[in-house]
Coordinates of C-alpha atoms in Angstrom, one line a residue:
M311 CA -10.0 10.0 -11.6
A312 CA -6.8 8.2 -12.3
R313 CA -5.5 6.7 -15.6
L314 CA -4.5 3.2 -15.1
L315 CA -1.0 3.8 -16.6
G316 CA 2.1 4.0 -14.5
M317 CA 2.2 4.3 -10.8
A318 CA 2.5 8.0 -10.2
V319 CA 0.0 8.3 -7.4
F320 CA 1.4 7.6 -4.0
F321 CA -1.6 5.6 -2.8
W322 CA -1.6 3.6 -6.0
Q323 CA 2.0 2.8 -5.3
L324 CA 1.1 1.8 -1.8
N325 CA -1.8 -0.2 -3.1
A326 CA 0.5 -2.0 -5.6
L327 CA 3.1 -2.6 -2.9
M328 CA 0.5 -4.0 -0.5
H329 CA -1.0 -6.1 -3.3
A330 CA 2.5 -7.4 -4.2
I331 CA 3.1 -8.4 -0.7
S332 CA -0.3 -10.1 -0.4
A333 CA 0.2 -11.9 -3.7
K334 CA 3.7 -12.8 -2.9
T335 CA 5.0 -11.1 -6.0
T336 CA 6.3 -7.7 -6.9
S337 CA 6.5 -5.7 -10.1
L338 CA 8.2 -2.9 -8.2
P339 CA 12.0 -3.0 -9.1
F340 CA 13.1 -1.1 -6.0
M341 CA 12.0 -3.9 -3.8
L342 CA 14.6 -6.3 -5.2
D343 CA 17.7 -4.4 -4.0
K344 CA 17.8 -5.8 -0.5
L345 CA 15.3 -8.6 -1.0
G346 CA 16.1 -12.1 -1.9
T347 CA 19.0 -13.1 0.4
G348 CA 18.9 -16.0 2.7
S349 CA 16.3 -18.8 2.9
T350 CA 12.7 -18.6 4.0
N351 CA 11.2 -20.5 6.8
R352 CA 7.7 -20.1 5.4
G353 CA 8.2 -21.8 2.0
D354 CA 6.4 -18.9 0.2
G355 CA 9.3 -16.5 -0.5
L356 CA 8.2 -13.9 2.1
R357 CA 9.7 -12.9 5.4
Q358 CA 7.7 -13.3 8.6
K359 CA 8.2 -10.6 11.2
G360 CA 11.5 -11.3 13.1
T361 CA 13.0 -13.7 10.6
E362 CA 16.0 -13.3 8.3
T363 CA 14.4 -13.4 4.9
T364 CA 12.3 -11.0 2.9
F365 CA 11.6 -12.1 -0.7
A366 CA 13.0 -15.1 -2.5
E367 CA 12.4 -13.9 -6.0
Q368 CA 10.8 -11.2 -8.1
T369 CA 8.1 -11.8 -10.6
C370 CA 5.7 -9.5 -12.4
M371 CA 2.0 -9.4 -11.6
T372 CA -0.1 -11.6 -13.7
A373 CA -3.2 -10.2 -15.4
D374 CA -5.4 -11.6 -12.6
E375 CA -3.2 -10.1 -9.9
A376 CA -3.3 -6.7 -11.7
T377 CA -7.1 -6.9 -11.8
A378 CA -7.2 -7.8 -8.1
A379 CA -5.0 -4.7 -7.4
V380 CA -7.3 -2.5 -9.4
N381 CA -10.4 -4.0 -7.6
R382 CA -8.8 -3.4 -4.2
F383 CA -8.1 0.2 -5.2
S384 CA -11.7 0.6 -6.4
Q385 CA -13.0 -0.8 -3.1
L386 CA -10.7 1.6 -1.2
L387 CA -12.3 4.6 -3.0
Q388 CA -15.8 3.5 -1.8
F389 CA -15.1 4.4 1.8
R390 CA -16.3 7.9 2.6
T391 CA -13.3 8.8 4.6
V392 CA -14.0 12.5 4.5
S393 CA -12.1 15.0 6.6
S394 CA -12.6 18.6 7.4
P395 CA -10.9 21.1 9.7
I396 CA -14.2 22.4 10.9
V397 CA -15.3 19.2 12.8
P398 CA -13.7 17.6 15.9
D399 CA -10.7 15.5 15.1
H400 CA -11.2 16.5 11.4
V401 CA -13.4 13.4 10.9
I402 CA -16.8 13.7 9.4
E403 CA -17.9 10.1 9.5
P404 CA -15.9 8.1 12.1
S405 CA -17.8 4.9 11.2
E406 CA -16.3 5.1 7.7
F407 CA -12.8 5.1 9.0
Q408 CA -13.7 2.3 11.3
R409 CA -15.1 0.2 8.4
L410 CA -11.9 0.9 6.5
H411 CA -9.8 -0.2 9.4
H412 CA -11.7 -3.5 9.5
W413 CA -11.4 -3.9 5.7
M414 CA -7.6 -3.3 5.4
P415 CA -6.3 -6.4 7.2
G416 CA -8.6 -8.7 5.1
A417 CA -7.6 -6.9 1.8
Y418 CA -3.9 -7.1 2.6
P419 CA -3.4 -10.0 5.0
E420 CA 0.3 -10.5 4.3
V421 CA 1.0 -6.9 5.1
W422 CA -0.7 -7.2 8.4
D423 CA 1.1 -10.5 9.0
M424 CA 4.6 -9.2 8.2
M425 CA 4.5 -5.6 9.4
T426 CA 3.9 -3.9 12.7
V427 CA 0.7 -1.9 12.4
E428 CA 0.0 0.9 14.8
E429 CA -3.1 3.1 14.8
V430 CA -2.0 6.7 15.4
G431 CA -3.4 10.2 15.3
S432 CA -5.9 12.1 17.4
S433 CA -8.7 9.5 16.6
N434 CA -6.4 6.6 15.9
F435 CA -7.6 6.6 12.3
S436 CA -4.1 6.7 10.8
F437 CA -1.9 3.7 10.3
L438 CA 1.8 3.6 10.9
L439 CA 3.2 0.4 9.3
K440 CA 6.7 -0.7 10.0
W441 CA 8.5 -3.4 8.0
E442 CA 11.5 -4.3 10.1
G443 CA 14.6 -5.2 8.1
T444 CA 17.8 -7.0 9.0
E445 CA 21.3 -6.8 7.8
D446 CA 23.9 -9.2 9.1
A447 CA 27.4 -10.1 8.0
A448 CA 26.0 -12.5 5.4
D449 CA 23.9 -9.7 3.9
I450 CA 26.9 -7.4 3.8
S451 CA 29.0 -10.1 2.2
A452 CA 26.3 -10.8 -0.4
R453 CA 26.1 -7.1 -1.2
S454 CA 29.9 -6.9 -1.8
S455 CA 29.4 -9.1 -4.9
S456 CA 26.4 -7.1 -6.1
H457 CA 26.1 -3.6 -7.5
Y458 CA 26.2 -2.1 -4.0
P459 CA 29.5 -1.3 -2.5
P460 CA 29.6 -3.0 1.0
S461 CA 30.6 0.3 2.7
I462 CA 27.2 1.9 1.8
P463 CA 24.6 1.0 4.4
L464 CA 21.1 0.1 3.4
L465 CA 18.9 3.0 4.5
P466 CA 15.3 3.0 5.5
V467 CA 12.6 3.8 3.0
L468 CA 9.5 5.9 3.8
F469 CA 6.2 5.6 1.9
L470 CA 3.7 8.3 2.8
S471 CA 0.0 8.2 1.9
H472 CA -3.3 9.3 3.3
L473 CA -6.7 7.7 3.6
D474 CA -8.9 10.8 3.9
V475 CA -10.4 13.0 1.2
V476 CA -11.9 16.5 1.2
P477 CA -15.7 16.8 1.2
V478 CA -17.7 16.8 -2.0
A479 CA -19.9 19.8 -2.4
N480 CA -23.5 18.8 -3.1
E481 CA -23.8 21.3 -5.9
T482 CA -21.0 19.5 -7.8
L483 CA -22.5 16.1 -7.7
S484 CA -24.0 16.5 -11.2
N485 CA -20.5 17.2 -12.5
W486 CA -19.2 13.8 -11.7
T487 CA -19.2 11.3 -14.5
Y488 CA -19.4 8.5 -11.9
G489 CA -20.3 9.0 -8.2
P490 CA -17.5 10.4 -6.0
F491 CA -17.5 7.3 -3.9
S492 CA -18.4 4.8 -6.6
G493 CA -14.8 3.5 -7.2
A494 CA -16.1 2.8 -10.8
V495 CA -13.6 1.1 -13.0
E496 CA -14.7 2.3 -16.4
E497 CA -13.2 3.7 -19.6
G498 CA -9.7 2.9 -18.6
Y499 CA -10.0 4.9 -15.4
V500 CA -10.7 4.3 -11.7
W501 CA -13.3 7.0 -10.8
G502 CA -13.7 8.5 -7.4
R503 CA -12.8 11.1 -4.8
G504 CA -9.2 10.5 -3.9
A505 CA -8.2 8.4 -6.9
L506 CA -5.6 10.9 -8.0
D507 CA -4.2 13.1 -5.3

């Protein structure tokens, strides 16, 4: 279970980041540092792969956008992406990972549009997402008038998350307030295996 306060959970952070990209907004302050220079060729404030612009502005999520992010997180928890070291490739139900792989691009279309997505791992059930950045002379000049000294290069950022969960022992099912794969949004929590990890 995860309390819907803060963003301490890595996957919740990734979910919020992916939602922010899909909704063309962000409530994540760290995203504004490099973002917002140049002009967009899409008209929506986002950078297409291979172009010079990332975000044009920063705004906070509306209540509807926050609800959509919670719903996506809830849906994500409903996939039975169970892994175990005692089965080949550590995957108990490969079809669940395949369903998740089909769901993700529709849930986060802007992410799949803007990032390079590669399936990796022994079963190709892991994603490696790369968001290519650019920094040219204009970017460096713009930074010289901001809070960053121009001599400090912009460094890459790594977000790490996982999509698998450990098995649920049958004898513990009665201990769950809501089913382990329900993704229930109740009592101020999102309930499910993998909600807080």
